[in-house]
Amino acid sequence: MIPGTFDYYRPQTVDDAVGLLSKLGEEASVLAGGHSLIPLMKTRFASPHHLVDLSGIGDLKGISVEGDDIVIGAMTTQFELIASEELERHIPIIAETSRLIADPQIRYKGTFGGNVANGDPGNDMPAVMMCLGASYSVSGPDGNRDIAARDFYQGAYFTALEHGEILTAVRIPIPAPGHGSAYEKLKRKVGDYATAAAAVVITMAGGTCTSASIGLTNVSETPLWASDAAALLVGSSLDKASVDAAVAAAEAITNPASDMRGPAEYRTKMAGIMVRRALERAKSRAKG
Amino acid sequence: MNDQTKIDQDRAERTEKLQGMGCKRKRVEDIRFTQGKGSYVDDLKLPGMLFGDFVRSPHAHARIKSIDTSRAKALPGVIAVLTAADLKPLGLHYMPTLAGDVQAVLAEEKVLFQNQEVAFVIAEDRYIASDATELVDVEYEALPCIVDPFKSMLPDAPILREDIQDKMTGAHGPRKHPNHIFEWMIGDKEATDAVFANADVTIKEMLVDHRTHPSPLETCQSVASFDKVKGELTLWGTFQAPHVIRTVVSLISGLPEHKIHVIAPDIGGGFGNKVGAYAGYVCSVVGSIVLGVPVKWVEDRMENLSTTSFARDYHMTTELAATKEGKIQAMRVHVLADHGAFDACADPSKWPAGFMNICTGSYDIPVAHLAVDGVYTNKASGGVAYRCSFRVTEAVFAIERAVEVLAQKLGMDAAELRIKNFIKAEQFPYQSALGWEYDSGDYHTAMKKAMDTIGYKELREEQAKKREAFKRGETRELMGIGISFFTEIVGAGPAKNCDILGIAMFDSAEIRIHPTGSVIARMGTKSQGQGHETTYAQIIATEIGIPADDIMIEEGNTDTAPYGLGTYGSRSTPVAGAATAVAARKIKAKAQMIAAHMLEVHEGDLEWDVDRFRVKGLPEKFKTMKEIAWAAYNSPPPNMEPGLEAVNYYEPPNMTYPFGAYFCVMDIDVDTGVAKTRRFYALDDCGTRINPMIIEGQVHGGLTEAFACAMGQEIRYDEQGNVMGASFMDFFLPTAVETPNWETDHTVTPSPHHPIGAKGVGESPHVGGVPCFSNAVNDAYAFLGAGHIQMPHDAWRLWKVGEKLGLHASA
Ligand SMILES: Cc1cc2nc3c(=O)[nH]c(=O)nc-3n(C[C@H](O)[C@H](O)[C@H](O)COP(=O)(O)OP(=O)(O)OC[C@H]3O[C@@H](n4cnc5c(N)ncnc54)[C@H](O)[C@@H]3O)c2cc1C
């Protein structure tokens, strides 16, 4: 529980941060809220020699509506997501998910950007971002680029982010007014990562499902976007047969690890139950 | 207002001012704890202090081929690296355990569990020490390991303890196998077997009380400071039993006991984890003696969970024989006890299985037999009493699950079966079939009060309806009602059967009244959060009429406190609490003589009145305790020693036997296996109640730990002996969010042999709580034919029960 030695930097601009990361090389890590990285350092699963803390960069904070999108700065804390009226109005699933992350102390420090950039399949926001079709704005030594959340996650702690790149913001298309959403998370206790969790966003018209998107947390090496499962729902009334089929399709793409939360078979089944329950709740919230 | 009312009112006011026994006095220690002003071992900073850290084995069982410390020693800031080779010439590479075994301080030829201590790095700071542990190169040859205790004594099992391979007699008699530690038996086997052979109904169930850990928030730690000039060692540490630690340190180091100063400052929870002696203590001491500067050792969370004393790991084949009307006739238990790599149980020396023989519980069972086999495995050593007297949680779990299994087989209500078999109030003192004399109890009254309060009949009716609804597919929830009626055995204990390393398990109090009437009192026990500073003062306040606020309680400094055996097994109130009352009474007796002299009357003409002696029939003629204290120093009677103080070393004539009736109502989601505790009602009878608020706090804490143990907390190993989940991410420590709401209640049956009738309460809720939760879970699934469901009852395991019963198809 004692980290190794490291140097600490606190740049004031994104450019400086990017410059530092290039200069310091592979042994440097970005530090945001520290609530994923520091535990890894304390157990010495990570031993970066340099930490580049982004908390001095004011530009990386904030939540704003830009046209049909909401843009969230990477250094916005998980607590600020809960407190935001804009988000509550337009994309309530984000605050709902935040409330299920860790505990209040951690949410005051832990950032939205850190949560999505971390690459731990246990993080809750990535599946929600995949579900919502978000895209990540990234700055690096070669300039800026955007990466779709659905293309971002490649393996446990392995993402499309190149070394030296910083996630600056996340752009989320605002779902249609009247949409219904829910995040269902099964966990052992407060502060626990999901045994399994599911994010669901649907729209309904005249009792028929007109669009559906499903994300799954912690039931594979990466968060999952269950596109086949969602497709089975579109055009249905979310009747039992369609839901059963979607649940089965969602379960089919899981590949969880057996751990202290339970054996793989259990976690797969729980992913299914979370999808089922999230669908029920999203349906009850959807207008139309 | 008439005269009598006035007198009564005056007396009530004076009594209230004392804040004595029976009042909800606020905890005085909380003033510093809630302000972050407690003073723990890790707060200690001494000039020149160095820091130690362990190199630990990645293997569960391996031969050590070589240890190369050169790279570590070369790291700037590293002062020394100790290995077994350094300790061996001092005879310190092994240390004695409380259970009569020896335990490696640093592994010599083999490692026997994952995370075992292999080398101790001493450096200028904690970070360098930690860095250097990665630079010690140890070459291992992995060996086949034993994780399952049932495989320990197989003929071809690998021999774990080569150091004692040829010693076929251990501290507790003959060993049947090199991996066998002891066999311990009690009761009448022949008579028991005979009853079983002819019984109407018998049940037999393997009940596993799984391995877990006491997990106090503050881990184990020590600071050793050796003064080479004076030849004196000061050792600060997280010690539940500081005096015993001093004796042990003297015995193993050869330093004379008076030159060892052991100090236990504030302790952040113990729950049994801080009774034993650990490699870290020894290494900090050796480090300081060798280097002549203070050495600090602080365990981290993973080290705490994976190395210093675990609890439980009892595999109990439990049998009951009964008539078809439900009268229990006999009990037979065999325990396979997994002690890990060394027998480091913290029991009184003559009790290798603790007080497991309390397993006949609250029932009048004519004959019984208990046999316990202890075995070695490749797991961390220990077997401490986790918030319970020695193996009492295990014993109560065995009987309280077994009566439910029997009730089910008989088709009887589990509460009714218990009531039918309770020891009756008029049977006390009661001789149990396995050798104890229960001092007092009134089980029927307690059970009736509990059942009436919880509304037992209505709950069963509701459950019956729910079960029908479940069968019809109208709900996916199962309702379980858990009962436990426990009898504990605490307050070890009488010298005839309780000692630790030959020291009788008395405890002590020394009380000094200062001239101005304030008090300092010291005890041989050591609070780890129980609130001794508050409650001992209340006992003294009531006994001698000085306000509790004027009484300072001090424990933990072996130079100033009288010798005592420490705090665990709910022994502080039964033993040191008794010593406190007896010492106070000695003071009061002397005070009476002084008062008689002051008032110029005969002693017999005085009577005690709350805080004063007054002349019988002349209530206006009195001397308060404060006045008497001054006189004791200023003008004692002729021929009387001045001063006002007393010491008592109290050897209890018997244990005390707290009991209680617990009920739990649980709702389980069969599709996820998630269990929700709807209600939990705990009625405790701990005899005289010193501070109802502290009792309530103790009950809340104990129930929370019981909830944890039953519902998910465990130390698990995989087949290679890797310890799983040794961090708070996985190890289930419930937060306020998960913790159920507790309803507490009580009856009062004072202990007849204790000076103030108190029995101890800190552990009752744990002991009674674990089976109550497990019974609730078992009861929920019982009507579906689930059979006994083993703990821990975490969600995935309950889901598996549902899966096995085919409950998920319709989800
Ligand atoms: C007890 C506990 C319980 C938790 N429970 C949950 C939970 O239930 N669900 C959940 O989702 N999370 C949970 N977390 C994690 C928490 O939400 C973290 O805050 C979050 O995962 C990471 O955010 P951070 O700001 O703390 O990032 P950091 O820990 O600082 O960084 C995490 C990683 O992301 C990288 N990184 C951070 N920001 C950027 C950026 N802008 N650009 C590029 N790389 C970046 C860092 O280099 C690092 O590798 C828990 C944490 C703890 C300690």
PDB file of N, CA and C and ligand atoms in Angstrom, chain A residues 29-39 54 74 78 100-102 106 109-111 113-115 117-118 122-125 161 165-168 185 191-193, chain B residues 729, ligand 1:
ATOM      1  N   SER A  29       2.435   9.416 -16.390  1.00  0.00           N
ATOM      2  CA  SER A  29       0.994   9.160 -16.405  1.00  0.00           C
ATOM      3  C   SER A  29       0.247  10.447 -16.136  1.00  0.00           C
ATOM      4  N   VAL A  30      -0.921  10.529 -16.761  1.00  0.00           N
ATOM      5  CA  VAL A  30      -1.820  11.637 -16.447  1.00  0.00           C
ATOM      6  C   VAL A  30      -2.507  11.343 -15.123  1.00  0.00           C
ATOM      7  N   LEU A  31      -2.596  12.344 -14.274  1.00  0.00           N
ATOM      8  CA  LEU A  31      -3.336  12.213 -13.017  1.00  0.00           C
ATOM      9  C   LEU A  31      -4.556  13.126 -13.071  1.00  0.00           C
ATOM     10  N   ALA A  32      -5.728  12.529 -12.859  1.00  0.00           N
ATOM     11  CA  ALA A  32      -6.942  13.358 -12.770  1.00  0.00           C
ATOM     12  C   ALA A  32      -7.378  13.365 -11.303  1.00  0.00           C
ATOM     13  N   GLY A  33      -8.475  12.685 -10.980  1.00  0.00           N
ATOM     14  CA  GLY A  33      -8.904  12.636  -9.574  1.00  0.00           C
ATOM     15  C   GLY A  33      -8.081  11.681  -8.732  1.00  0.00           C
ATOM     16  N   GLY A  34      -7.388  10.795  -9.389  1.00  0.00           N
ATOM     17  CA  GLY A  34      -6.492   9.882  -8.672  1.00  0.00           C
ATOM     18  C   GLY A  34      -7.163   8.663  -8.048  1.00  0.00           C
ATOM     19  N   HIS A  35      -8.469   8.530  -8.219  1.00  0.00           N
ATOM     20  CA  HIS A  35      -9.140   7.462  -7.485  1.00  0.00           C
ATOM     21  C   HIS A  35      -9.146   6.116  -8.191  1.00  0.00           C
ATOM     22  N   SER A  36      -8.586   6.047  -9.362  1.00  0.00           N
ATOM     23  CA  SER A  36      -8.257   4.753  -9.952  1.00  0.00           C
ATOM     24  C   SER A  36      -6.745   4.571  -9.977  1.00  0.00           C
ATOM     25  N   LEU A  37      -6.051   5.626 -10.337  1.00  0.00           N
ATOM     26  CA  LEU A  37      -4.599   5.519 -10.504  1.00  0.00           C
ATOM     27  C   LEU A  37      -3.871   5.318  -9.176  1.00  0.00           C
ATOM     28  N   ILE A  38      -4.242   6.081  -8.178  1.00  0.00           N
ATOM     29  CA  ILE A  38      -3.478   5.997  -6.917  1.00  0.00           C
ATOM     30  C   ILE A  38      -3.636   4.628  -6.241  1.00  0.00           C
ATOM     31  N   PRO A  39      -4.852   4.044  -6.220  1.00  0.00           N
ATOM     32  CA  PRO A  39      -4.921   2.672  -5.685  1.00  0.00           C
ATOM     33  C   PRO A  39      -3.996   1.706  -6.444  1.00  0.00           C
ATOM     34  N   LEU A  54      -3.730  17.094 -14.070  1.00  0.00           N
ATOM     35  CA  LEU A  54      -4.495  18.003 -14.935  1.00  0.00           C
ATOM     36  C   LEU A  54      -5.355  18.990 -14.148  1.00  0.00           C
ATOM     37  N   ALA A  74     -13.272  17.035 -19.402  1.00  0.00           N
ATOM     38  CA  ALA A  74     -12.742  15.802 -18.814  1.00  0.00           C
ATOM     39  C   ALA A  74     -12.567  15.905 -17.297  1.00  0.00           C
ATOM     40  N   GLN A  78     -17.348  13.767 -10.785  1.00  0.00           N
ATOM     41  CA  GLN A  78     -18.563  12.947 -10.797  1.00  0.00           C
ATOM     42  C   GLN A  78     -19.652  13.601  -9.956  1.00  0.00           C
ATOM     43  N   LEU A 100     -24.359   5.977  -8.598  1.00  0.00           N
ATOM     44  CA  LEU A 100     -24.030   4.573  -8.310  1.00  0.00           C
ATOM     45  C   LEU A 100     -22.527   4.311  -8.356  1.00  0.00           C
ATOM     46  N   ILE A 101     -21.757   5.360  -8.585  1.00  0.00           N
ATOM     47  CA  ILE A 101     -20.303   5.217  -8.587  1.00  0.00           C
ATOM     48  C   ILE A 101     -19.776   5.470  -7.181  1.00  0.00           C
ATOM     49  N   ALA A 102     -19.023   4.509  -6.680  1.00  0.00           N
ATOM     50  CA  ALA A 102     -18.269   4.697  -5.438  1.00  0.00           C
ATOM     51  C   ALA A 102     -19.132   5.323  -4.351  1.00  0.00           C
ATOM     52  N   ILE A 106     -15.444   9.966  -2.906  1.00  0.00           N
ATOM     53  CA  ILE A 106     -14.732   9.657  -4.149  1.00  0.00           C
ATOM     54  C   ILE A 106     -15.298  10.476  -5.304  1.00  0.00           C
ATOM     55  N   LYS A 109     -13.821  13.892  -5.854  1.00  0.00           N
ATOM     56  CA  LYS A 109     -12.490  13.971  -6.447  1.00  0.00           C
ATOM     57  C   LYS A 109     -12.449  13.315  -7.825  1.00  0.00           C
ATOM     58  N   GLY A 110     -13.110  12.191  -7.950  1.00  0.00           N
ATOM     59  CA  GLY A 110     -13.042  11.408  -9.187  1.00  0.00           C
ATOM     60  C   GLY A 110     -13.652  12.184 -10.341  1.00  0.00           C
ATOM     61  N   THR A 111     -13.015  12.114 -11.509  1.00  0.00           N
ATOM     62  CA  THR A 111     -13.498  12.895 -12.643  1.00  0.00           C
ATOM     63  C   THR A 111     -14.227  12.023 -13.653  1.00  0.00           C
ATOM     64  N   GLY A 113     -13.749  12.411 -16.926  1.00  0.00           N
ATOM     65  CA  GLY A 113     -12.739  12.019 -17.912  1.00  0.00           C
ATOM     66  C   GLY A 113     -11.916  10.837 -17.440  1.00  0.00           C
ATOM     67  N   GLY A 114     -11.525  10.877 -16.189  1.00  0.00           N
ATOM     68  CA  GLY A 114     -10.750   9.759 -15.643  1.00  0.00           C
ATOM     69  C   GLY A 114     -11.542   8.468 -15.696  1.00  0.00           C
ATOM     70  N   ASN A 115     -12.829   8.573 -15.414  1.00  0.00           N
ATOM     71  CA  ASN A 115     -13.680   7.388 -15.415  1.00  0.00           C
ATOM     72  C   ASN A 115     -13.777   6.761 -16.803  1.00  0.00           C
ATOM     73  N   ALA A 117     -11.590   7.396 -19.395  1.00  0.00           N
ATOM     74  CA  ALA A 117     -10.277   7.154 -20.004  1.00  0.00           C
ATOM     75  C   ALA A 117      -9.521   6.002 -19.359  1.00  0.00           C
ATOM     76  N   ASN A 118      -9.925   5.670 -18.140  1.00  0.00           N
ATOM     77  CA  ASN A 118      -9.195   4.690 -17.337  1.00  0.00           C
ATOM     78  C   ASN A 118      -9.064   3.334 -18.035  1.00  0.00           C
ATOM     79  N   GLY A 122     -14.648  -2.170 -15.063  1.00  0.00           N
ATOM     80  CA  GLY A 122     -15.519  -1.931 -13.912  1.00  0.00           C
ATOM     81  C   GLY A 122     -16.053  -0.517 -13.854  1.00  0.00           C
ATOM     82  N   ASN A 123     -15.460   0.395 -14.563  1.00  0.00           N
ATOM     83  CA  ASN A 123     -15.975   1.768 -14.550  1.00  0.00           C
ATOM     84  C   ASN A 123     -17.370   1.810 -15.162  1.00  0.00           C
ATOM     85  N   ASP A 124     -18.204   2.648 -14.580  1.00  0.00           N
ATOM     86  CA  ASP A 124     -19.603   2.662 -15.004  1.00  0.00           C
ATOM     87  C   ASP A 124     -19.886   3.567 -16.200  1.00  0.00           C
ATOM     88  N   MET A 125     -19.139   4.674 -16.315  1.00  0.00           N
ATOM     89  CA  MET A 125     -19.482   5.631 -17.366  1.00  0.00           C
ATOM     90  C   MET A 125     -19.245   5.114 -18.787  1.00  0.00           C
ATOM     91  N   LEU A 161      -6.502   5.492 -26.799  1.00  0.00           N
ATOM     92  CA  LEU A 161      -5.661   6.645 -26.466  1.00  0.00           C
ATOM     93  C   LEU A 161      -4.193   6.279 -26.653  1.00  0.00           C
ATOM     94  N   GLU A 165      -1.391  11.397 -25.328  1.00  0.00           N
ATOM     95  CA  GLU A 165      -2.679  12.048 -25.630  1.00  0.00           C
ATOM     96  C   GLU A 165      -3.477  12.278 -24.353  1.00  0.00           C
ATOM     97  N   ILE A 166      -4.226  13.359 -24.376  1.00  0.00           N
ATOM     98  CA  ILE A 166      -5.077  13.693 -23.234  1.00  0.00           C
ATOM     99  C   ILE A 166      -6.511  13.780 -23.715  1.00  0.00           C
ATOM    100  N   LEU A 167      -7.397  13.179 -22.942  1.00  0.00           N
ATOM    101  CA  LEU A 167      -8.820  13.341 -23.209  1.00  0.00           C
ATOM    102  C   LEU A 167      -9.213  14.707 -22.672  1.00  0.00           C
ATOM    103  N   THR A 168      -9.774  15.549 -23.545  1.00  0.00           N
ATOM    104  CA  THR A 168     -10.117  16.902 -23.081  1.00  0.00           C
ATOM    105  C   THR A 168     -11.609  17.046 -22.782  1.00  0.00           C
ATOM    106  N   LYS A 185     -27.558  -1.350 -11.717  1.00  0.00           N
ATOM    107  CA  LYS A 185     -26.242  -1.863 -11.313  1.00  0.00           C
ATOM    108  C   LYS A 185     -26.404  -2.785 -10.116  1.00  0.00           C
ATOM    109  N   GLY A 191     -19.689   1.621  -2.936  1.00  0.00           N
ATOM    110  CA  GLY A 191     -18.268   1.709  -3.247  1.00  0.00           C
ATOM    111  C   GLY A 191     -17.766   0.524  -4.023  1.00  0.00           C
ATOM    112  N   ASP A 192     -18.648  -0.375  -4.420  1.00  0.00           N
ATOM    113  CA  ASP A 192     -18.203  -1.552  -5.151  1.00  0.00           C
ATOM    114  C   ASP A 192     -18.424  -1.359  -6.647  1.00  0.00           C
ATOM    115  N   TYR A 193     -17.528  -1.943  -7.409  1.00  0.00           N
ATOM    116  CA  TYR A 193     -17.739  -2.008  -8.855  1.00  0.00           C
ATOM    117  C   TYR A 193     -18.843  -3.024  -9.132  1.00  0.00           C
TER     118      TYR A 193
ATOM    119  N   MET B 729     -11.882  -3.900  -0.994  1.00  0.00           N
ATOM    120  CA  MET B 729     -12.713  -3.938  -2.196  1.00  0.00           C
ATOM    121  C   MET B 729     -13.577  -5.213  -2.163  1.00  0.00           C
TER     122      MET B 729
HETATM  123  C1  LIG C   1     -13.322   2.729  -3.394  1.00  0.00           C
HETATM  124  C2  LIG C   1     -13.545   3.096  -4.808  1.00  0.00           C
HETATM  125  C3  LIG C   1     -14.705   2.706  -5.404  1.00  0.00           C
HETATM  126  C4  LIG C   1     -14.936   3.035  -6.725  1.00  0.00           C
HETATM  127  N1  LIG C   1     -16.100   2.613  -7.287  1.00  0.00           N
HETATM  128  C5  LIG C   1     -16.335   2.925  -8.580  1.00  0.00           C
HETATM  129  C6  LIG C   1     -17.529   2.514  -9.211  1.00  0.00           C
HETATM  130  O1  LIG C   1     -18.392   1.917  -8.603  1.00  0.00           O
HETATM  131  N2  LIG C   1     -17.689   2.822 -10.520  1.00  0.00           N
HETATM  132  C7  LIG C   1     -16.764   3.525 -11.219  1.00  0.00           C
HETATM  133  O2  LIG C   1     -16.976   3.769 -12.372  1.00  0.00           O
HETATM  134  N3  LIG C   1     -15.635   3.929 -10.641  1.00  0.00           N
HETATM  135  C8  LIG C   1     -15.398   3.657  -9.342  1.00  0.00           C
HETATM  136  N4  LIG C   1     -14.242   4.075  -8.758  1.00  0.00           N
HETATM  137  C9  LIG C   1     -13.265   4.794  -9.574  1.00  0.00           C
HETATM  138  C10 LIG C   1     -13.537   6.288  -9.591  1.00  0.00           C
HETATM  139  O3  LIG C   1     -14.755   6.580 -10.212  1.00  0.00           O
HETATM  140  C11 LIG C   1     -12.402   7.021 -10.271  1.00  0.00           C
HETATM  141  O4  LIG C   1     -12.511   8.327  -9.852  1.00  0.00           O
HETATM  142  C12 LIG C   1     -12.398   6.961 -11.791  1.00  0.00           C
HETATM  143  O5  LIG C   1     -12.375   5.645 -12.251  1.00  0.00           O
HETATM  144  C13 LIG C   1     -11.160   7.619 -12.359  1.00  0.00           C
HETATM  145  O6  LIG C   1     -11.256   8.957 -12.343  1.00  0.00           O
HETATM  146  P1  LIG C   1     -10.128   9.832 -11.706  1.00  0.00           P
HETATM  147  O7  LIG C   1     -10.443  11.216 -12.030  1.00  0.00           O
HETATM  148  O8  LIG C   1     -10.042   9.509 -10.271  1.00  0.00           O
HETATM  149  O9  LIG C   1      -8.860   9.344 -12.528  1.00  0.00           O
HETATM  150  P2  LIG C   1      -7.390   8.945 -12.168  1.00  0.00           P
HETATM  151  O10 LIG C   1      -7.372   7.885 -11.141  1.00  0.00           O
HETATM  152  O11 LIG C   1      -6.596  10.146 -11.877  1.00  0.00           O
HETATM  153  O12 LIG C   1      -6.939   8.349 -13.537  1.00  0.00           O
HETATM  154  C14 LIG C   1      -7.386   7.097 -14.005  1.00  0.00           C
HETATM  155  C15 LIG C   1      -6.670   6.739 -15.310  1.00  0.00           C
HETATM  156  O13 LIG C   1      -7.145   7.526 -16.354  1.00  0.00           O
HETATM  157  C16 LIG C   1      -6.102   8.322 -16.908  1.00  0.00           C
HETATM  158  N5  LIG C   1      -6.666   9.635 -17.141  1.00  0.00           N
HETATM  159  C17 LIG C   1      -7.390  10.370 -16.279  1.00  0.00           C
HETATM  160  N6  LIG C   1      -7.810  11.482 -16.850  1.00  0.00           N
HETATM  161  C18 LIG C   1      -7.346  11.485 -18.108  1.00  0.00           C
HETATM  162  C19 LIG C   1      -7.447  12.383 -19.194  1.00  0.00           C
HETATM  163  N7  LIG C   1      -8.154  13.504 -19.105  1.00  0.00           N
HETATM  164  N8  LIG C   1      -6.827  12.068 -20.349  1.00  0.00           N
HETATM  165  C20 LIG C   1      -6.121  10.908 -20.446  1.00  0.00           C
HETATM  166  N9  LIG C   1      -6.013  10.036 -19.469  1.00  0.00           N
HETATM  167  C21 LIG C   1      -6.609  10.311 -18.308  1.00  0.00           C
HETATM  168  C22 LIG C   1      -4.986   8.315 -15.881  1.00  0.00           C
HETATM  169  O14 LIG C   1      -3.750   8.433 -16.458  1.00  0.00           O
HETATM  170  C23 LIG C   1      -5.176   6.963 -15.254  1.00  0.00           C
HETATM  171  O15 LIG C   1      -4.568   5.977 -16.012  1.00  0.00           O
HETATM  172  C24 LIG C   1     -13.988   3.782  -7.448  1.00  0.00           C
HETATM  173  C25 LIG C   1     -12.812   4.191  -6.827  1.00  0.00           C
HETATM  174  C26 LIG C   1     -12.587   3.862  -5.526  1.00  0.00           C
HETATM  175  C27 LIG C   1     -11.319   4.306  -4.886  1.00  0.00           C
END
